Coordinates of C-alpha atoms in Angstrom, one line a residue:
X1 CA 76.4 -98.3 -216.2
X2 CA 74.7 -98.6 -212.8
X3 CA 76.0 -96.6 -209.9
X4 CA 78.6 -98.3 -207.8
X5 CA 77.7 -99.2 -204.3
X6 CA 80.7 -97.1 -203.1
X7 CA 79.3 -94.0 -204.9
X8 CA 76.2 -92.1 -203.7
X9 CA 73.3 -92.7 -206.1
X10 CA 71.0 -89.9 -207.1
X11 CA 68.4 -91.5 -204.8
X12 CA 70.7 -90.6 -201.9
X13 CA 71.0 -87.0 -203.0
X14 CA 70.5 -85.7 -199.4
X15 CA 70.5 -82.3 -201.0
X16 CA 74.3 -82.2 -200.8
X17 CA 75.5 -84.4 -203.6
X18 CA 76.6 -83.3 -207.0
X19 CA 74.0 -84.8 -209.2
X20 CA 74.5 -86.8 -212.3
X21 CA 72.1 -87.8 -215.9
X22 CA 67.6 -87.8 -216.9
X23 CA 64.9 -89.1 -218.9
X24 CA 61.3 -88.6 -218.7
X25 CA 59.3 -91.1 -216.8
X26 CA 56.9 -93.5 -218.4
X27 CA 53.2 -93.5 -217.3
X28 CA 51.1 -96.0 -215.5
X29 CA 48.5 -97.6 -217.8
X30 CA 45.5 -95.4 -218.4
X31 CA 46.9 -92.2 -216.9
X32 CA 48.6 -89.2 -218.3
X33 CA 51.3 -87.5 -216.4
X34 CA 50.0 -84.0 -215.6
X35 CA 52.4 -82.3 -217.9
X36 CA 51.8 -84.4 -221.0
X37 CA 49.9 -83.0 -223.9
X38 CA 47.9 -85.3 -226.2
X39 CA 50.7 -85.4 -228.7
X40 CA 53.2 -86.5 -226.1
X41 CA 50.8 -89.2 -224.8
X42 CA 50.3 -90.5 -228.3
X43 CA 54.1 -90.8 -228.9
X44 CA 54.4 -92.6 -225.6
X45 CA 51.6 -95.0 -226.5
X46 CA 53.3 -95.7 -229.8
X47 CA 56.6 -96.4 -228.1
X48 CA 55.0 -98.7 -225.6
X49 CA 53.3 -100.8 -228.3
X50 CA 56.6 -101.3 -230.2
X51 CA 58.6 -102.4 -227.1
X52 CA 59.5 -106.0 -226.7
X53 CA 57.8 -107.5 -223.7
X54 CA 61.2 -108.7 -222.4
X55 CA 62.9 -105.4 -222.9
X56 CA 63.3 -102.8 -220.1
X57 CA 60.8 -99.9 -220.6
X58 CA 62.8 -96.8 -221.7
X59 CA 61.0 -93.5 -221.2
X60 CA 60.9 -90.9 -224.0
X61 CA 64.1 -88.8 -223.8
X62 CA 63.3 -85.2 -223.0
X63 CA 63.5 -82.9 -220.1
X64 CA 60.9 -83.7 -217.4
X65 CA 60.0 -80.0 -217.1
X66 CA 59.1 -79.4 -220.8
X67 CA 55.4 -79.8 -220.1
X68 CA 53.8 -78.9 -223.4
X69 CA 50.4 -79.8 -222.2
X70 CA 50.1 -76.1 -221.3
X71 CA 51.3 -72.8 -222.8
X72 CA 54.4 -73.7 -224.8
X73 CA 53.9 -76.3 -227.5
X74 CA 56.9 -75.4 -229.5
X75 CA 60.1 -76.3 -227.7
X76 CA 59.3 -80.0 -227.2
X77 CA 62.6 -81.9 -227.2
X78 CA 61.3 -85.4 -227.9
X79 CA 62.9 -87.8 -230.4
X80 CA 65.4 -87.1 -233.2
X81 CA 63.6 -87.3 -236.5
X82 CA 60.2 -86.7 -235.0
X83 CA 58.1 -83.6 -235.9
X84 CA 56.6 -82.1 -232.8
X85 CA 54.6 -78.8 -232.5
X86 CA 56.1 -77.5 -235.7
X87 CA 59.7 -78.3 -234.8
X88 CA 61.7 -80.8 -236.9
X89 CA 64.2 -82.5 -234.6
X90 CA 67.1 -83.7 -236.6
X91 CA 70.8 -84.2 -236.4
X92 CA 72.8 -86.1 -233.8
X93 CA 73.6 -89.8 -234.1
X94 CA 70.9 -92.0 -232.6
X95 CA 73.3 -94.9 -232.7
X96 CA 75.7 -93.0 -230.5
X97 CA 73.2 -92.2 -227.8
X98 CA 74.6 -93.2 -224.4
X99 CA 72.1 -94.9 -222.1
X100 CA 71.8 -93.3 -218.7
X101 CA 72.4 -95.3 -215.5
X102 CA 69.5 -95.8 -213.1
X103 CA 69.1 -96.8 -209.5
X104 CA 66.6 -96.7 -206.6
X105 CA 64.0 -94.0 -206.7
X106 CA 65.1 -90.5 -205.6
X107 CA 63.2 -89.5 -202.5
X108 CA 63.2 -86.3 -200.4
X109 CA 61.8 -84.8 -197.2
X110 CA 58.6 -82.9 -197.9
X111 CA 58.7 -79.2 -197.0
X112 CA 56.0 -77.7 -194.8
X113 CA 53.2 -75.7 -196.6
X114 CA 52.1 -72.1 -195.8
X115 CA 49.1 -71.2 -197.9
X116 CA 48.7 -67.7 -196.3
X117 CA 52.4 -66.9 -196.9
X118 CA 52.4 -67.4 -200.7
X119 CA 51.2 -64.0 -201.7
X120 CA 53.7 -62.2 -199.5
X121 CA 56.6 -64.4 -200.7
X122 CA 55.6 -64.0 -204.3
X123 CA 55.5 -60.2 -203.8
X124 CA 59.0 -60.3 -202.5
X125 CA 60.1 -62.5 -205.4
X126 CA 58.5 -60.2 -207.9
X127 CA 60.3 -57.2 -206.4
X128 CA 63.6 -59.0 -206.6
X129 CA 63.0 -60.1 -210.2
X130 CA 62.1 -56.5 -211.2
X131 CA 65.3 -55.2 -209.6
X132 CA 67.6 -57.5 -211.6
X133 CA 70.0 -55.7 -213.9
X134 CA 69.8 -57.9 -216.9
X135 CA 71.8 -57.8 -220.1
X136 CA 70.2 -56.5 -223.2
X137 CA 69.7 -58.7 -226.2
X138 CA 70.4 -57.7 -229.8
X139 CA 69.5 -59.1 -233.2
X140 CA 71.3 -62.3 -234.1
X141 CA 71.9 -63.5 -230.6
X142 CA 70.8 -66.7 -228.9
X143 CA 69.4 -67.4 -225.4
X144 CA 71.6 -69.9 -223.7
X145 CA 70.4 -72.0 -220.8
X146 CA 72.5 -74.6 -219.0
X147 CA 70.9 -76.8 -216.4
X148 CA 71.1 -80.1 -214.6
X149 CA 68.1 -82.5 -214.8
X150 CA 67.0 -85.9 -213.7
X151 CA 63.7 -87.8 -213.3
X152 CA 62.1 -90.9 -211.9
X153 CA 59.9 -93.4 -213.7
X154 CA 58.4 -96.9 -213.6
X155 CA 60.7 -99.5 -215.3
X156 CA 59.2 -102.8 -216.4
X157 CA 61.1 -105.9 -217.1
X158 CA 58.9 -108.9 -217.9
X159 CA 56.1 -108.8 -215.4
X160 CA 58.0 -106.8 -212.7
X161 CA 57.8 -103.1 -212.4
X162 CA 60.2 -101.0 -210.2
X163 CA 60.6 -97.3 -209.8
X164 CA 64.0 -96.0 -210.7
X165 CA 65.7 -92.6 -211.0
X166 CA 68.1 -91.6 -213.7
X167 CA 71.4 -90.1 -212.9
X168 CA 71.6 -86.3 -213.0
X169 CA 73.0 -85.0 -216.3
X170 CA 73.8 -81.7 -218.0
X171 CA 71.6 -80.0 -220.5
X172 CA 72.4 -77.0 -222.8
X173 CA 69.9 -75.2 -225.0
X174 CA 70.5 -72.4 -227.5
X175 CA 67.5 -70.6 -229.0
X176 CA 67.5 -67.7 -231.4
X177 CA 65.6 -64.6 -230.2
X178 CA 62.9 -65.2 -232.8
X179 CA 62.6 -68.9 -231.8
X180 CA 63.2 -70.2 -235.3
X181 CA 66.6 -71.8 -234.7
X182 CA 68.2 -73.6 -231.8
X183 CA 70.3 -76.5 -230.6
X184 CA 70.0 -79.0 -227.7
X185 CA 72.8 -80.9 -226.1
X186 CA 71.8 -83.3 -223.4
X187 CA 74.5 -85.6 -222.0
X188 CA 73.7 -89.2 -222.3
X189 CA 70.6 -88.6 -224.4
X190 CA 71.3 -86.8 -227.6
X191 CA 74.7 -88.1 -228.4
X192 CA 77.9 -86.0 -228.5
X193 CA 76.7 -83.5 -231.1
X194 CA 73.1 -82.8 -229.9
X195 CA 70.1 -82.1 -232.1
X196 CA 68.9 -79.1 -234.0
X197 CA 65.7 -77.3 -233.1
X198 CA 64.6 -75.6 -236.2
X199 CA 61.4 -75.1 -238.1
X200 CA 59.1 -72.6 -239.9
X201 CA 57.0 -72.0 -236.7
X202 CA 58.8 -69.9 -234.1
X203 CA 59.1 -71.2 -230.5
X204 CA 56.4 -69.9 -228.2
X205 CA 59.0 -69.4 -225.6
X206 CA 61.1 -67.2 -227.9
X207 CA 62.6 -64.1 -226.3
X208 CA 61.0 -61.8 -228.9
X209 CA 57.6 -63.3 -228.2
X210 CA 58.1 -63.0 -224.4
X211 CA 59.0 -59.3 -224.8
X212 CA 55.6 -58.7 -226.4
X213 CA 53.5 -60.3 -223.6
X214 CA 51.5 -58.0 -221.3
X215 CA 53.1 -57.1 -218.0
X216 CA 49.8 -56.2 -216.3
X217 CA 49.4 -59.3 -214.0
X218 CA 45.6 -59.6 -214.5
X219 CA 45.8 -59.3 -218.3
X220 CA 48.8 -61.7 -218.4
X221 CA 47.0 -64.3 -216.2
X222 CA 44.0 -64.2 -218.5
X223 CA 46.2 -64.8 -221.5
X224 CA 48.0 -67.7 -219.8
X225 CA 44.6 -69.3 -218.9
X226 CA 43.3 -68.8 -222.5
X227 CA 46.4 -70.4 -224.1
X228 CA 46.7 -73.2 -221.6
X229 CA 43.0 -74.0 -222.0
X230 CA 43.5 -74.4 -225.7
X231 CA 46.3 -76.9 -225.3
X232 CA 45.9 -78.7 -222.0
X233 CA 45.0 -82.4 -221.7
X234 CA 41.4 -82.6 -220.4
X235 CA 42.7 -84.7 -217.5
X236 CA 44.9 -81.8 -216.3
X237 CA 43.1 -79.4 -213.9
X238 CA 42.8 -76.0 -215.4
X239 CA 44.6 -74.1 -212.6
X240 CA 47.4 -76.6 -212.6
X241 CA 48.0 -76.3 -216.3
X242 CA 48.2 -72.5 -216.0
X243 CA 50.6 -72.8 -213.0
X244 CA 52.8 -75.2 -215.0
X245 CA 52.7 -72.8 -218.0
X246 CA 54.1 -70.0 -215.9
X247 CA 56.8 -72.3 -214.5
X248 CA 57.8 -73.2 -218.1
X249 CA 58.1 -69.5 -219.0
X250 CA 60.3 -68.9 -216.0
X251 CA 62.6 -71.9 -216.4
X252 CA 62.7 -72.8 -220.1
X253 CA 63.3 -69.3 -221.4
X254 CA 64.9 -66.0 -220.3
X255 CA 62.0 -63.6 -219.7
X256 CA 62.7 -59.9 -219.5
X257 CA 62.8 -58.7 -215.9
X258 CA 59.4 -56.8 -216.1
X259 CA 57.7 -59.9 -217.5
X260 CA 59.3 -62.2 -214.8
X261 CA 58.0 -59.9 -212.1
X262 CA 54.5 -59.9 -213.7
X263 CA 54.5 -63.7 -213.9
X264 CA 55.1 -63.9 -210.2
X265 CA 52.3 -61.4 -209.5
X266 CA 50.0 -63.4 -211.7
X267 CA 50.8 -66.6 -209.9
X268 CA 49.9 -64.9 -206.6
X269 CA 46.3 -64.5 -207.9
X270 CA 45.9 -68.2 -208.6
X271 CA 44.0 -70.6 -206.3
X272 CA 45.9 -73.4 -204.6
X273 CA 49.3 -71.7 -204.7
X274 CA 51.3 -72.1 -201.5
X275 CA 54.7 -71.3 -200.0
X276 CA 57.0 -74.2 -199.0
X277 CA 59.6 -73.6 -196.2
X278 CA 62.3 -75.9 -197.7
X279 CA 63.0 -77.4 -201.1
X280 CA 66.1 -78.6 -202.9
X281 CA 67.0 -78.2 -206.5
X282 CA 68.9 -80.8 -208.6
X283 CA 72.3 -79.7 -207.5
X284 CA 71.6 -79.7 -203.8
X285 CA 70.8 -76.0 -203.3
X286 CA 68.3 -75.4 -200.5
X287 CA 65.7 -72.7 -200.9
X288 CA 62.1 -71.7 -200.4
X289 CA 59.5 -72.7 -202.9
X290 CA 56.3 -71.5 -204.5
X291 CA 54.2 -74.6 -205.3
X292 CA 50.9 -76.1 -206.3
X293 CA 49.5 -79.6 -205.8
X294 CA 47.9 -81.5 -208.7
X295 CA 45.1 -83.4 -207.0
X296 CA 44.8 -85.7 -210.0
X297 CA 48.3 -87.3 -209.6
X298 CA 49.3 -86.3 -206.1
X299 CA 52.4 -84.4 -207.3
X300 CA 53.4 -80.9 -206.1
X301 CA 55.2 -78.7 -208.6
X302 CA 57.7 -76.5 -206.7
X303 CA 59.5 -73.4 -208.1
X304 CA 62.7 -73.1 -205.9
X305 CA 64.3 -69.8 -205.0
X306 CA 67.4 -68.8 -203.1
X307 CA 66.4 -68.0 -199.5
X308 CA 68.5 -64.8 -199.5
X309 CA 68.5 -63.4 -203.0
X310 CA 65.2 -65.0 -204.1
X311 CA 66.8 -65.8 -207.4
X312 CA 65.1 -68.7 -209.2
X313 CA 67.2 -71.8 -208.8
X314 CA 65.1 -74.4 -210.5
X315 CA 62.0 -76.6 -210.0
X316 CA 61.0 -80.1 -209.1
X317 CA 57.9 -82.3 -208.8
X318 CA 57.4 -84.3 -205.6
X319 CA 54.7 -86.9 -204.8
X320 CA 53.0 -85.6 -201.6
X321 CA 49.7 -87.4 -201.9
X322 CA 48.9 -91.1 -202.7
X323 CA 46.7 -91.7 -205.7
X324 CA 45.1 -95.1 -206.1
X325 CA 46.8 -97.2 -208.7
X326 CA 50.0 -95.1 -208.7
X327 CA 53.4 -96.7 -208.2
X328 CA 55.1 -93.7 -206.7
X329 CA 55.5 -93.5 -202.9
X330 CA 55.0 -90.2 -201.0
X331 CA 58.3 -88.3 -201.1
X332 CA 59.4 -89.5 -204.5
X333 CA 60.9 -86.8 -206.7
X334 CA 59.6 -87.5 -210.2
X335 CA 61.5 -84.7 -211.8
X336 CA 64.1 -82.2 -210.8
X337 CA 66.1 -79.4 -212.5
X338 CA 68.6 -76.8 -211.6
X339 CA 69.4 -73.7 -213.7
X340 CA 73.1 -73.3 -213.6
X341 CA 73.5 -70.5 -216.2
X342 CA 71.4 -68.2 -218.4
X343 CA 72.9 -65.7 -220.8
X344 CA 72.7 -64.2 -224.3
X345 CA 75.5 -65.4 -226.7
X346 CA 76.4 -64.4 -230.2
X347 CA 76.5 -67.8 -231.8
X348 CA 74.9 -71.2 -231.7
X349 CA 76.9 -73.7 -229.4
X350 CA 78.8 -70.7 -227.9
X351 CA 79.0 -70.7 -224.2
X352 CA 79.4 -67.5 -222.1
X353 CA 83.0 -66.4 -221.9
X354 CA 84.3 -68.2 -225.0
X355 CA 83.7 -68.4 -228.7
X356 CA 82.0 -71.3 -230.4

């Protein structure tokens, strides 16, 4: 159901509105979105060839910030019944999936860049992350992450293509510490019951795996480059793939405090990383950002932090440079997410503060 004229649409999120439901954007012909891996691109191509020419183009349903072109191929929330990166996605009622409303493309003001200020800001963020008093996890628990997500994509009906934004919607993920079991509920996308994330291969973002990563920033950065090099799309610049990989580790998992601090220090050593004076997450929280521009598609990936506490709020991708043949205007927010809660819980589908 489209947004009523009397109600603010996500495109009018002047960074103050409560946001609403998301889907991943489709791609212009012949180009890969920077965070797509080969497998994702193939799935998208298959979907495009089976669409009716008269039907609206519906982008694949998964979180816009699960960019498995890089370090983490496992937790790819794609389509129920598909097998992706060793995970069987099953369960939920595809027939009960609720379509998400769309409207005019979400746009934003572009924050000013400070290239020289990035190392100092990342040093402060690293110190703040290391100082966090985090809960300890024990066997049998699950990492719980609640977020709000939305994205923008080209929608084609007949011979007309327009750029639309999905309403913001809620997303909840549970993942066992070993990464072999999990559950995803995404309002408007996976039905009321959600889908199971289970398989023989453990998730690469699993807490147990993160706890084993090196915390020396130089060693850690080399490992990130090595793993992202093995998985990235050739069209994705090497440094961008590594930057996105770090962002995925920070937002799509619950890294231990010492690892989070090391990830920020590693990012400070990467070329092209800048500080941004103002950025807004999916629920309208203003903050400062650490960002990097992908010259291939003109989009800047921004990690957003609270200006006072330097806590990670979320991330977004913003078009800041025009690329020939692209349908996105400068200022378009192609993907946005806000982390609203992270915790360890004792059972699948349990939320902090109550039993499942």
